[in-house]
Coordinates of N, CA, C and O in Angstrom, one line a residue:
X47 N -13.7 -1.3 -6.3 CA -13.6 -2.3 -5.2 C -13.8 -1.6 -3.9 O -14.4 -2.2 -3.0
X48 N -13.3 -0.4 -3.7 CA -13.4 0.3 -2.4 C -14.9 0.6 -2.1 O -15.4 0.3 -1.0
X49 N -15.7 1.2 -3.0 CA -17.1 1.5 -2.7 C -17.9 0.2 -2.3 O -18.7 0.2 -1.4
X50 N -17.6 -0.9 -3.1 CA -18.2 -2.2 -2.8 C -17.9 -2.7 -1.4 O -18.8 -3.2 -0.7
X51 N -16.6 -2.6 -1.0 CA -16.2 -3.0 0.3 C -16.9 -2.2 1.4 O -17.3 -2.7 2.4
X52 N -16.9 -0.9 1.2 CA -17.6 0.0 2.2 C -19.1 -0.3 2.3 O -19.6 -0.4 3.4
X53 N -19.7 -0.6 1.2 CA -21.1 -0.9 1.2 C -21.4 -2.2 2.0 O -22.3 -2.3 2.8
X54 N -20.5 -3.2 1.8 CA -20.6 -4.5 2.5 C -20.4 -4.2 4.0 O -21.1 -4.8 4.8
X55 N -19.5 -3.4 4.4 CA -19.3 -3.1 5.8 C -20.5 -2.4 6.4 O -21.0 -2.7 7.5
X56 N -21.0 -1.4 5.7 CA -22.2 -0.7 6.2 C -23.4 -1.5 6.3 O -24.3 -1.2 7.1
X57 N -23.5 -2.6 5.5 CA -24.6 -3.5 5.5 C -24.6 -4.4 6.8 O -25.6 -5.0 7.1
X58 N -23.5 -4.5 7.5 CA -23.4 -5.3 8.7 C -24.0 -4.5 9.9 O -23.8 -3.3 10.0
X59 N -24.7 -5.2 10.7 CA -25.3 -4.6 11.9 C -24.2 -4.2 12.9 O -23.3 -4.9 13.1
X60 N -24.4 -3.0 13.4 CA -23.5 -2.5 14.5 C -22.2 -2.0 14.0 O -21.3 -1.6 14.9
X61 N -21.9 -1.8 12.7 CA -20.6 -1.3 12.3 C -20.6 0.2 12.4 O -21.4 0.9 11.9
X62 N -19.7 0.7 13.2 CA -19.5 2.1 13.4 C -18.2 2.7 12.9 O -18.1 3.9 12.6
X63 N -17.3 1.8 12.7 CA -15.9 2.2 12.2 C -15.5 1.2 11.1 O -15.7 0.0 11.2
X64 N -14.9 1.8 10.1 CA -14.4 1.0 9.0 C -12.9 1.2 8.9 O -12.5 2.4 8.6
X65 N -12.2 0.2 9.1 CA -10.7 0.2 9.0 C -10.4 -0.4 7.6 O -11.1 -1.2 7.0
X66 N -9.2 0.0 7.1 CA -8.7 -0.6 5.8 C -7.4 -1.2 6.1 O -6.5 -0.6 6.7
X67 N -7.2 -2.4 5.5 CA -5.9 -3.1 5.5 C -5.6 -3.4 4.0 O -6.4 -4.1 3.4
X68 N -4.6 -2.8 3.5 CA -4.3 -2.9 2.0 C -3.0 -3.5 1.7 O -2.1 -3.5 2.6
X69 N -2.9 -4.0 0.5 CA -1.6 -4.5 0.0 C -1.3 -3.8 -1.3 O -2.2 -3.8 -2.2
X70 N -0.1 -3.3 -1.5 CA 0.3 -2.7 -2.8 C -0.6 -1.7 -3.4 O -0.9 -0.7 -2.8
X71 N -1.1 -2.0 -4.6 CA -2.1 -1.1 -5.3 C -3.3 -0.8 -4.4 O -3.9 0.3 -4.5
X72 N -3.7 -1.7 -3.5 CA -4.9 -1.4 -2.7 C -4.7 -0.2 -1.9 O -5.7 0.6 -1.7
X73 N -3.5 0.1 -1.4 CA -3.3 1.4 -0.7 C -3.5 2.6 -1.5 O -4.0 3.6 -1.1
X74 N -3.1 2.5 -2.8 CA -3.3 3.7 -3.7 C -4.8 3.8 -4.0 O -5.3 4.9 -4.1
X75 N -5.5 2.7 -4.1 CA -7.0 2.8 -4.4 C -7.7 3.4 -3.2 O -8.6 4.3 -3.4
X76 N -7.3 3.1 -2.0 CA -7.9 3.7 -0.8 C -7.5 5.2 -0.7 O -8.4 6.0 -0.5
X77 N -6.3 5.5 -1.0 CA -5.9 7.0 -1.0 C -6.7 7.7 -2.0 O -7.2 8.8 -1.8
X78 N -6.9 7.2 -3.2 CA -7.7 7.9 -4.3 C -9.1 8.0 -3.8 O -9.7 9.1 -4.0
X79 N -9.7 7.0 -3.3 CA -11.1 7.0 -2.9 C -11.2 8.1 -1.8 O -12.2 8.9 -1.9
X80 N -10.4 8.1 -0.8 CA -10.5 9.0 0.3 C -10.2 10.5 -0.1 O -10.7 11.4 0.5
X81 N -9.5 10.7 -1.2 CA -9.2 12.0 -1.7 C -10.5 12.6 -2.4 O -10.6 13.8 -2.5
X82 N -11.4 11.7 -2.8 CA -12.6 12.1 -3.5 C -13.9 12.0 -2.7 O -14.9 12.5 -3.2
X83 N -13.8 11.3 -1.6 CA -15.0 11.0 -0.8 C -14.8 11.2 0.7 O -13.7 10.9 1.2
X84 N -15.9 11.6 1.3 CA -15.9 11.7 2.8 C -16.4 10.3 3.3 O -17.3 9.8 2.8
X85 N -15.7 9.8 4.3 CA -16.1 8.5 4.9 C -16.2 8.8 6.4 O -15.2 8.6 7.2
X86 N -17.4 9.1 6.9 CA -17.5 9.4 8.4 C -17.1 8.3 9.3 O -16.7 8.5 10.4
X87 N -17.2 7.1 8.8 CA -16.9 5.9 9.7 C -15.4 5.5 9.6 O -15.0 4.5 10.2
X88 N -14.6 6.3 8.9 CA -13.2 5.9 8.7 C -12.5 5.8 10.0 O -12.5 6.7 10.9
X89 N -11.9 4.6 10.2 CA -11.0 4.4 11.3 C -9.6 4.5 10.9 O -9.1 5.5 10.4
X90 N -8.8 3.4 11.1 CA -7.4 3.5 10.7 C -7.1 2.7 9.5 O -7.9 1.8 9.1
X91 N -6.0 3.0 8.9 CA -5.6 2.4 7.6 C -4.2 1.8 7.8 O -3.3 2.5 8.3
X92 N -4.0 0.5 7.4 CA -2.6 -0.1 7.4 C -2.4 -0.4 5.9 O -3.2 -1.1 5.3
X93 N -1.2 0.0 5.4 CA -0.8 -0.3 4.0 C 0.4 -1.2 4.1 O 1.4 -0.9 4.8
X94 N 0.4 -2.3 3.4 CA 1.5 -3.2 3.3 C 2.1 -3.1 1.9 O 1.4 -3.3 0.9
X95 N 3.4 -2.7 1.8 CA 4.1 -2.5 0.6 C 3.4 -1.6 -0.5 O 3.4 -1.9 -1.6
X96 N 2.9 -0.4 0.0 CA 2.3 0.4 -1.0 C 3.3 1.3 -1.8 O 4.3 1.7 -1.2
X97 N 3.1 1.4 -3.1 CA 4.0 2.3 -3.9 C 3.5 3.8 -3.7 O 3.2 4.4 -4.7
X98 N 3.6 4.3 -2.5 CA 3.1 5.6 -2.2 C 3.8 6.7 -3.0 O 3.3 7.8 -3.3
X99 N 5.1 6.5 -3.3 CA 5.9 7.4 -4.1 C 6.1 6.9 -5.5 O 7.0 7.3 -6.2
X100 N 5.3 5.9 -6.0 CA 5.4 5.3 -7.3 C 6.5 4.2 -7.2 O 7.2 4.1 -6.1
X101 N 6.7 3.5 -8.2 CA 7.8 2.5 -8.3 C 8.6 2.7 -9.5 O 8.1 2.7 -10.6
X102 N 9.9 2.8 -9.4 CA 10.8 2.9 -10.5 C 10.7 1.7 -11.4 O 11.0 1.7 -12.6
X103 N 10.4 0.5 -10.8 CA 10.3 -0.7 -11.6 C 9.2 -0.5 -12.7 O 9.4 -1.1 -13.9
X104 N 8.2 0.2 -12.5 CA 7.1 0.4 -13.5 C 7.7 1.2 -14.7 O 7.5 0.8 -15.8
X105 N 8.4 2.2 -14.4 CA 9.0 3.0 -15.4 C 10.0 2.3 -16.3 O 10.1 2.4 -17.5
X106 N 10.8 1.4 -15.6 CA 11.8 0.6 -16.4 C 11.2 -0.6 -17.1 O 11.8 -1.0 -18.2
X107 N 10.2 -1.2 -16.6 CA 9.7 -2.4 -17.2 C 8.4 -2.3 -18.0 O 7.9 -3.3 -18.6
X108 N 7.8 -1.1 -18.1 CA 6.5 -0.9 -18.8 C 6.5 -1.4 -20.2 O 5.4 -1.7 -20.7
X109 N 7.6 -1.4 -20.9 CA 7.6 -1.7 -22.3 C 8.0 -3.2 -22.5 O 8.1 -3.7 -23.7
X110 N 8.3 -3.9 -21.5 CA 8.6 -5.3 -21.6 C 7.3 -6.1 -21.9 O 6.3 -5.9 -21.3
X111 N 7.4 -7.0 -22.9 CA 6.3 -7.8 -23.3 C 5.7 -8.5 -22.1 O 6.4 -9.1 -21.3
X112 N 4.4 -8.5 -22.0 CA 3.7 -9.1 -20.9 C 3.4 -8.2 -19.7 O 2.7 -8.6 -18.8
X113 N 4.0 -7.0 -19.7 CA 3.8 -6.1 -18.5 C 2.3 -5.8 -18.3 O 1.8 -5.9 -17.2
X114 N 1.6 -5.4 -19.4 CA 0.2 -5.1 -19.2 C -0.6 -6.3 -18.8 O -1.6 -6.2 -18.0
X115 N -0.3 -7.5 -19.3 CA -1.0 -8.7 -18.9 C -0.8 -9.0 -17.4 O -1.8 -9.3 -16.8
X116 N 0.4 -8.8 -16.9 CA 0.7 -9.1 -15.5 C 0.1 -8.0 -14.6 O -0.3 -8.3 -13.5
X117 N 0.2 -6.7 -15.0 CA -0.1 -5.6 -14.1 C -1.5 -4.9 -14.4 O -1.9 -4.1 -13.6
X118 N -2.1 -5.2 -15.5 CA -3.4 -4.6 -15.8 C -3.2 -3.1 -16.2 O -2.1 -2.6 -16.1
X119 N -4.3 -2.5 -16.5 CA -4.2 -1.1 -16.9 C -3.7 -0.1 -15.8 O -3.0 0.9 -16.1
X120 N -4.0 -0.5 -14.6 CA -3.5 0.4 -13.4 C -2.0 0.3 -13.2 O -1.4 1.2 -12.7
X121 N -1.4 -0.8 -13.7 CA 0.0 -0.9 -13.5 C 0.9 0.2 -14.1 O 1.8 0.6 -13.4
X122 N 0.5 0.7 -15.2 CA 1.2 1.8 -15.8 C 1.1 3.1 -15.1 O 1.9 4.0 -15.3
X123 N 0.1 3.2 -14.2 CA -0.1 4.5 -13.4 C 0.6 4.5 -12.1 O 0.5 5.4 -11.3
X124 N 1.4 3.4 -11.9 CA 2.1 3.3 -10.6 C 3.6 3.7 -10.6 O 4.3 3.4 -9.7
X125 N 4.0 4.3 -11.7 CA 5.4 4.7 -11.8 C 5.7 6.0 -11.1 O 4.9 6.4 -10.3
X126 N 6.8 6.6 -11.6 CA 7.2 7.8 -11.0 C 7.1 9.0 -11.9 O 7.5 10.1 -11.6
X127 N 6.6 8.8 -13.1 CA 6.5 9.8 -14.1 C 5.3 10.6 -14.1 O 4.6 10.6 -13.1
X128 N 5.0 11.4 -15.1 CA 3.9 12.3 -15.1 C 2.5 11.7 -15.1 O 1.6 12.4 -14.7
X129 N 2.4 10.4 -15.4 CA 1.1 9.7 -15.3 C 1.0 9.0 -13.9 O 0.0 8.2 -13.8
X130 N 1.8 9.3 -13.0 CA 1.8 8.6 -11.7 C 0.6 9.0 -10.8 O 0.5 10.2 -10.4
X131 N -0.3 8.1 -10.6 CA -1.4 8.4 -9.7 C -1.0 8.6 -8.3 O -1.4 9.6 -7.6
X132 N -0.1 7.8 -7.7 CA 0.3 8.0 -6.3 C 0.9 9.4 -6.1 O 0.7 10.0 -5.1
X133 N 1.7 9.9 -7.1 CA 2.4 11.2 -6.9 C 1.4 12.3 -7.0 O 1.7 13.4 -6.6
X134 N 0.2 12.1 -7.6 CA -0.8 13.2 -7.7 C -1.6 13.3 -6.5 O -2.3 14.3 -6.3
X135 N -1.6 12.3 -5.6 CA -2.4 12.2 -4.4 C -1.6 13.0 -3.3 O -0.4 12.9 -3.3
X136 N -2.3 13.6 -2.4 CA -1.7 14.3 -1.3 C -1.3 13.4 -0.2 O -1.3 12.2 -0.2
X137 N -0.8 14.1 0.9 CA -0.4 13.3 2.1 C -1.6 12.7 2.8 O -2.8 13.0 2.5
X138 N -1.3 11.8 3.7 CA -2.4 11.1 4.4 C -3.0 12.1 5.4 O -2.4 12.8 6.1
X139 N -4.4 12.2 5.3 CA -5.1 13.0 6.3 C -6.0 12.1 7.1 O -7.1 12.5 7.4
X140 N -5.5 10.9 7.3 CA -6.2 9.9 8.1 C -5.2 9.1 8.8 O -4.0 9.3 8.6
X141 N -5.6 8.3 9.8 CA -4.6 7.6 10.6 C -4.0 6.5 9.8 O -4.7 5.5 9.4
X142 N -2.7 6.5 9.5 CA -2.1 5.6 8.6 C -0.8 5.0 9.2 O 0.0 5.7 9.7
X143 N -0.7 3.7 9.1 CA 0.5 3.0 9.4 C 1.0 2.2 8.1 O 0.1 1.6 7.4
X144 N 2.3 2.3 7.8 CA 2.8 1.7 6.6 C 3.8 0.6 7.0 O 4.7 0.9 7.9
X145 N 3.6 -0.6 6.5 CA 4.6 -1.7 6.7 C 5.3 -1.9 5.3 O 4.6 -2.2 4.3
X146 N 6.6 -1.8 5.4 CA 7.4 -2.0 4.2 C 8.2 -3.3 4.3 O 8.6 -3.6 5.4
X147 N 8.5 -4.0 3.2 CA 9.3 -5.2 3.2 C 10.7 -4.9 2.7 O 10.9 -4.0 1.9
X148 N 11.7 -5.6 3.2 CA 13.0 -5.4 2.7 C 13.7 -6.7 2.2 O 14.9 -6.8 2.1
X149 N 12.9 -7.7 1.8 CA 13.4 -8.9 1.2 C 12.8 -9.1 -0.1 O 11.7 -8.6 -0.4
X150 N 13.5 -9.8 -1.0 CA 13.0 -9.9 -2.4 C 13.1 -11.4 -2.8 O 14.0 -12.1 -2.4
X151 N 12.2 -11.8 -3.7 CA 12.3 -13.1 -4.4 C 12.4 -12.8 -5.9 O 12.3 -13.7 -6.7
X152 N 12.6 -11.5 -6.3 CA 12.6 -11.1 -7.6 C 13.9 -10.3 -7.9 O 13.9 -9.1 -7.8
X153 N 15.0 -11.0 -8.3 CA 16.2 -10.3 -8.4 C 16.3 -9.3 -9.6 O 17.0 -8.4 -9.6
X154 N 15.4 -9.6 -10.6 CA 15.4 -8.7 -11.8 C 14.8 -7.3 -11.4 O 15.4 -6.3 -11.7
X155 N 13.6 -7.3 -10.9 CA 13.0 -6.1 -10.5 C 13.8 -5.4 -9.4 O 14.0 -4.2 -9.4
X156 N 14.4 -6.2 -8.4 CA 15.1 -5.6 -7.3 C 16.4 -4.9 -7.9 O 16.8 -3.9 -7.2
X157 N 16.9 -5.3 -9.0 CA 18.1 -4.6 -9.5 C 17.8 -3.2 -10.0 O 18.7 -2.4 -10.1
X158 N 16.5 -3.0 -10.3 CA 16.1 -1.6 -10.7 C 15.8 -0.7 -9.6 O 16.0 0.5 -9.7
X159 N 15.4 -1.3 -8.5 CA 14.9 -0.5 -7.3 C 16.1 0.0 -6.4 O 17.1 -0.7 -6.3
X160 N 15.9 1.1 -5.7 CA 16.8 1.5 -4.7 C 16.7 0.5 -3.5 O 15.6 0.0 -3.2
X161 N 17.9 0.1 -2.9 CA 17.9 -0.8 -1.8 C 17.6 0.0 -0.5 O 18.0 1.2 -0.4
X162 N 17.0 -0.6 0.5 CA 16.4 -1.9 0.4 C 15.0 -1.9 -0.3 O 14.4 -0.8 -0.4
X163 N 14.6 -3.0 -0.7 CA 13.3 -3.1 -1.4 C 12.7 -4.5 -1.2 O 13.3 -5.4 -0.6
X164 N 11.4 -4.6 -1.6 CA 10.7 -5.9 -1.4 C 10.5 -6.6 -2.6 O 9.8 -7.6 -2.7
X165 N 11.1 -6.2 -3.7 CA 11.0 -6.9 -5.0 C 10.0 -6.2 -5.9 O 10.0 -6.4 -7.1
X166 N 9.3 -5.2 -5.4 CA 8.3 -4.4 -6.3 C 8.4 -2.9 -6.0 O 8.1 -2.1 -6.9
X167 N 8.8 -2.6 -4.8 CA 8.8 -1.2 -4.4 C 9.9 -1.0 -3.4 O 10.2 -1.9 -2.5
X168 N 10.7 0.1 -3.5 CA 11.7 0.3 -2.5 C 11.1 0.8 -1.1 O 10.0 1.3 -1.1
X169 N 11.8 0.5 -0.1 CA 11.3 0.9 1.3 C 11.0 2.4 1.3 O 10.0 2.8 1.8
X170 N 11.9 3.2 0.8 CA 11.7 4.6 0.8 C 10.4 5.0 0.1 O 9.8 6.0 0.5
X171 N 10.1 4.3 -1.0 CA 8.9 4.7 -1.8 C 7.6 4.3 -1.2 O 6.5 4.6 -1.7
X172 N 7.6 3.6 -0.1 CA 6.4 3.2 0.6 C 5.9 4.3 1.6 O 4.8 4.4 1.9
X173 N 6.9 5.2 2.0 CA 6.6 6.2 2.9 C 5.6 7.2 2.4 O 5.5 7.4 1.2
X174 N 4.8 7.9 3.3 CA 3.9 8.9 2.9 C 3.8 10.0 4.0 O 3.6 9.6 5.1
X175 N 3.9 11.2 3.5 CA 3.7 12.3 4.5 C 2.4 12.2 5.2 O 1.4 11.8 4.5
X176 N 2.3 12.4 6.5 CA 1.1 12.3 7.2 C 0.9 11.0 7.9 O 0.0 10.9 8.7
X177 N 1.7 10.0 7.6 CA 1.5 8.7 8.3 C 1.9 8.8 9.7 O 2.8 9.6 10.1
X178 N 1.2 8.0 10.6 CA 1.5 8.0 12.0 C 2.6 7.1 12.4 O 3.3 7.4 13.4
X179 N 2.8 6.0 11.7 CA 3.8 5.1 12.0 C 4.3 4.3 10.8 O 3.6 4.3 9.8
X180 N 5.5 3.8 10.9 CA 6.2 3.1 9.8 C 7.1 2.1 10.4 O 7.7 2.3 11.4
X181 N 7.1 0.9 9.7 CA 8.0 -0.2 10.1 C 8.4 -1.0 8.9 O 7.7 -1.1 8.0
X182 N 9.6 -1.6 9.0 CA 10.1 -2.4 8.0 C 10.2 -3.8 8.5 O 10.6 -4.1 9.7
X183 N 9.7 -4.8 7.7 CA 9.7 -6.2 8.1 C 10.6 -7.0 7.1 O 10.8 -6.5 5.9
X184 N 11.1 -8.1 7.5 CA 12.0 -8.9 6.6 C 11.2 -9.9 5.8 O 11.3 -11.1 5.9
X185 N 10.4 -9.3 4.9 CA 9.5 -10.1 4.0 C 9.5 -9.5 2.6 O 9.8 -8.3 2.4
X186 N 9.1 -10.3 1.6 CA 9.0 -9.9 0.2 C 7.6 -9.3 0.0 O 6.6 -9.6 0.7
X187 N 7.4 -8.6 -1.1 CA 6.2 -8.0 -1.5 C 5.1 -9.0 -1.6 O 4.0 -8.8 -1.1
X188 N 5.4 -10.1 -2.3 CA 4.4 -11.1 -2.7 C 3.8 -11.8 -1.5 O 2.6 -12.3 -1.6
X189 N 4.5 -11.9 -0.4 CA 4.1 -12.8 0.7 C 3.9 -12.1 2.0 O 3.4 -12.7 3.0
X190 N 4.2 -10.8 2.2 CA 4.2 -10.2 3.5 C 2.8 -10.2 4.1 O 2.8 -10.3 5.4
X191 N 1.8 -10.2 3.4 CA 0.5 -10.1 4.0 C 0.0 -11.4 4.6 O -0.9 -11.5 5.4
X192 N 0.8 -12.5 4.3 CA 0.4 -13.8 4.9 C 1.3 -14.2 6.0 O 1.2 -15.3 6.6
X193 N 2.3 -13.4 6.4 CA 3.3 -13.7 7.4 C 2.8 -13.2 8.8 O 2.2 -12.2 9.0
X194 N 3.2 -14.0 9.8 CA 2.7 -13.7 11.2 C 3.1 -12.3 11.7 O 2.3 -11.6 12.3
X195 N 4.3 -11.9 11.5 CA 4.7 -10.6 12.0 C 3.9 -9.4 11.4 O 3.4 -8.6 12.2
X196 N 3.8 -9.3 10.1 CA 3.0 -8.2 9.6 C 1.5 -8.3 10.0 O 0.9 -7.2 10.3
X197 N 1.0 -9.5 10.2 CA -0.4 -9.6 10.7 C -0.5 -9.1 12.1 O -1.4 -8.3 12.4
X198 N 0.5 -9.5 12.9 CA 0.5 -9.0 14.3 C 0.7 -7.4 14.4 O 0.0 -6.8 15.1
X199 N 1.5 -6.9 13.5 CA 1.7 -5.4 13.5 C 0.4 -4.7 13.0 O 0.1 -3.7 13.6
X200 N -0.2 -5.3 12.1 CA -1.5 -4.7 11.6 C -2.5 -4.7 12.7 O -3.2 -3.6 12.9
X201 N -2.7 -5.8 13.4 CA -3.7 -5.8 14.4 C -3.3 -4.8 15.5 O -4.2 -4.1 16.1
X202 N -2.0 -4.7 15.8 CA -1.6 -3.7 16.8 C -1.9 -2.3 16.4 O -2.4 -1.5 17.2
X203 N -1.6 -1.9 15.1 CA -1.9 -0.6 14.7 C -3.4 -0.3 14.7 O -3.9 0.8 15.1
X204 N -4.2 -1.3 14.2 CA -5.7 -1.0 14.2 C -6.2 -0.8 15.6 O -7.2 0.0 15.8
X205 N -5.7 -1.5 16.6 CA -6.2 -1.3 18.0 C -5.6 -0.1 18.7 O -6.3 0.5 19.5
X206 N -4.4 0.3 18.3 CA -3.8 1.4 19.1 C -3.3 2.6 18.4 O -3.0 3.6 19.0
X207 N -3.2 2.5 17.0 CA -2.7 3.6 16.2 C -1.2 3.6 16.2 O -0.6 4.6 15.8
X208 N -0.5 2.5 16.6 CA 0.9 2.4 16.6 C 1.4 1.0 16.4 O 0.7 0.1 16.8
X209 N 2.6 0.8 15.8 CA 3.1 -0.5 15.7 C 3.8 -1.0 16.9 O 4.1 -2.2 17.0
X210 N 4.1 -0.1 17.9 CA 4.8 -0.6 19.1 C 3.8 -0.8 20.2 O 2.7 -0.2 20.2
X211 N 4.1 -1.6 21.1 CA 3.2 -1.9 22.2 C 3.1 -0.8 23.2 O 3.8 -0.1 23.6

């Protein structure tokens, strides 16, 4: 998905900078891509609810029937164990802002996670060494990307490199 998105950006006239705004697994995909590729046009990256340190929920729920159907093959690689892709990736060496949620609509998964959490990942596990800024919003994992405050914060970071005015 990342190379296709980059190609679509490069195909636009006048594009000099490519920013990324990701949600959840998307942040890990961008980190993996950037660890393997040089992107001269890279601007800033905003991650919403990324499991940058893996998610304990994956380790606890991976054997529950339907886990693979709901999470796909990449889901098993987002835990905290030896197969964790996020834990194998290094710190951010690009301009990064992380937005974490601290509300949940999933009491089962939240019972597994350290508090506070967004229902899929704990706030602490969204952090990443090298990030420029970090903020917590009162939203759940599933809906934070559609809420006005995270959208406002994302636009602020993309324009200034900070979540504060």
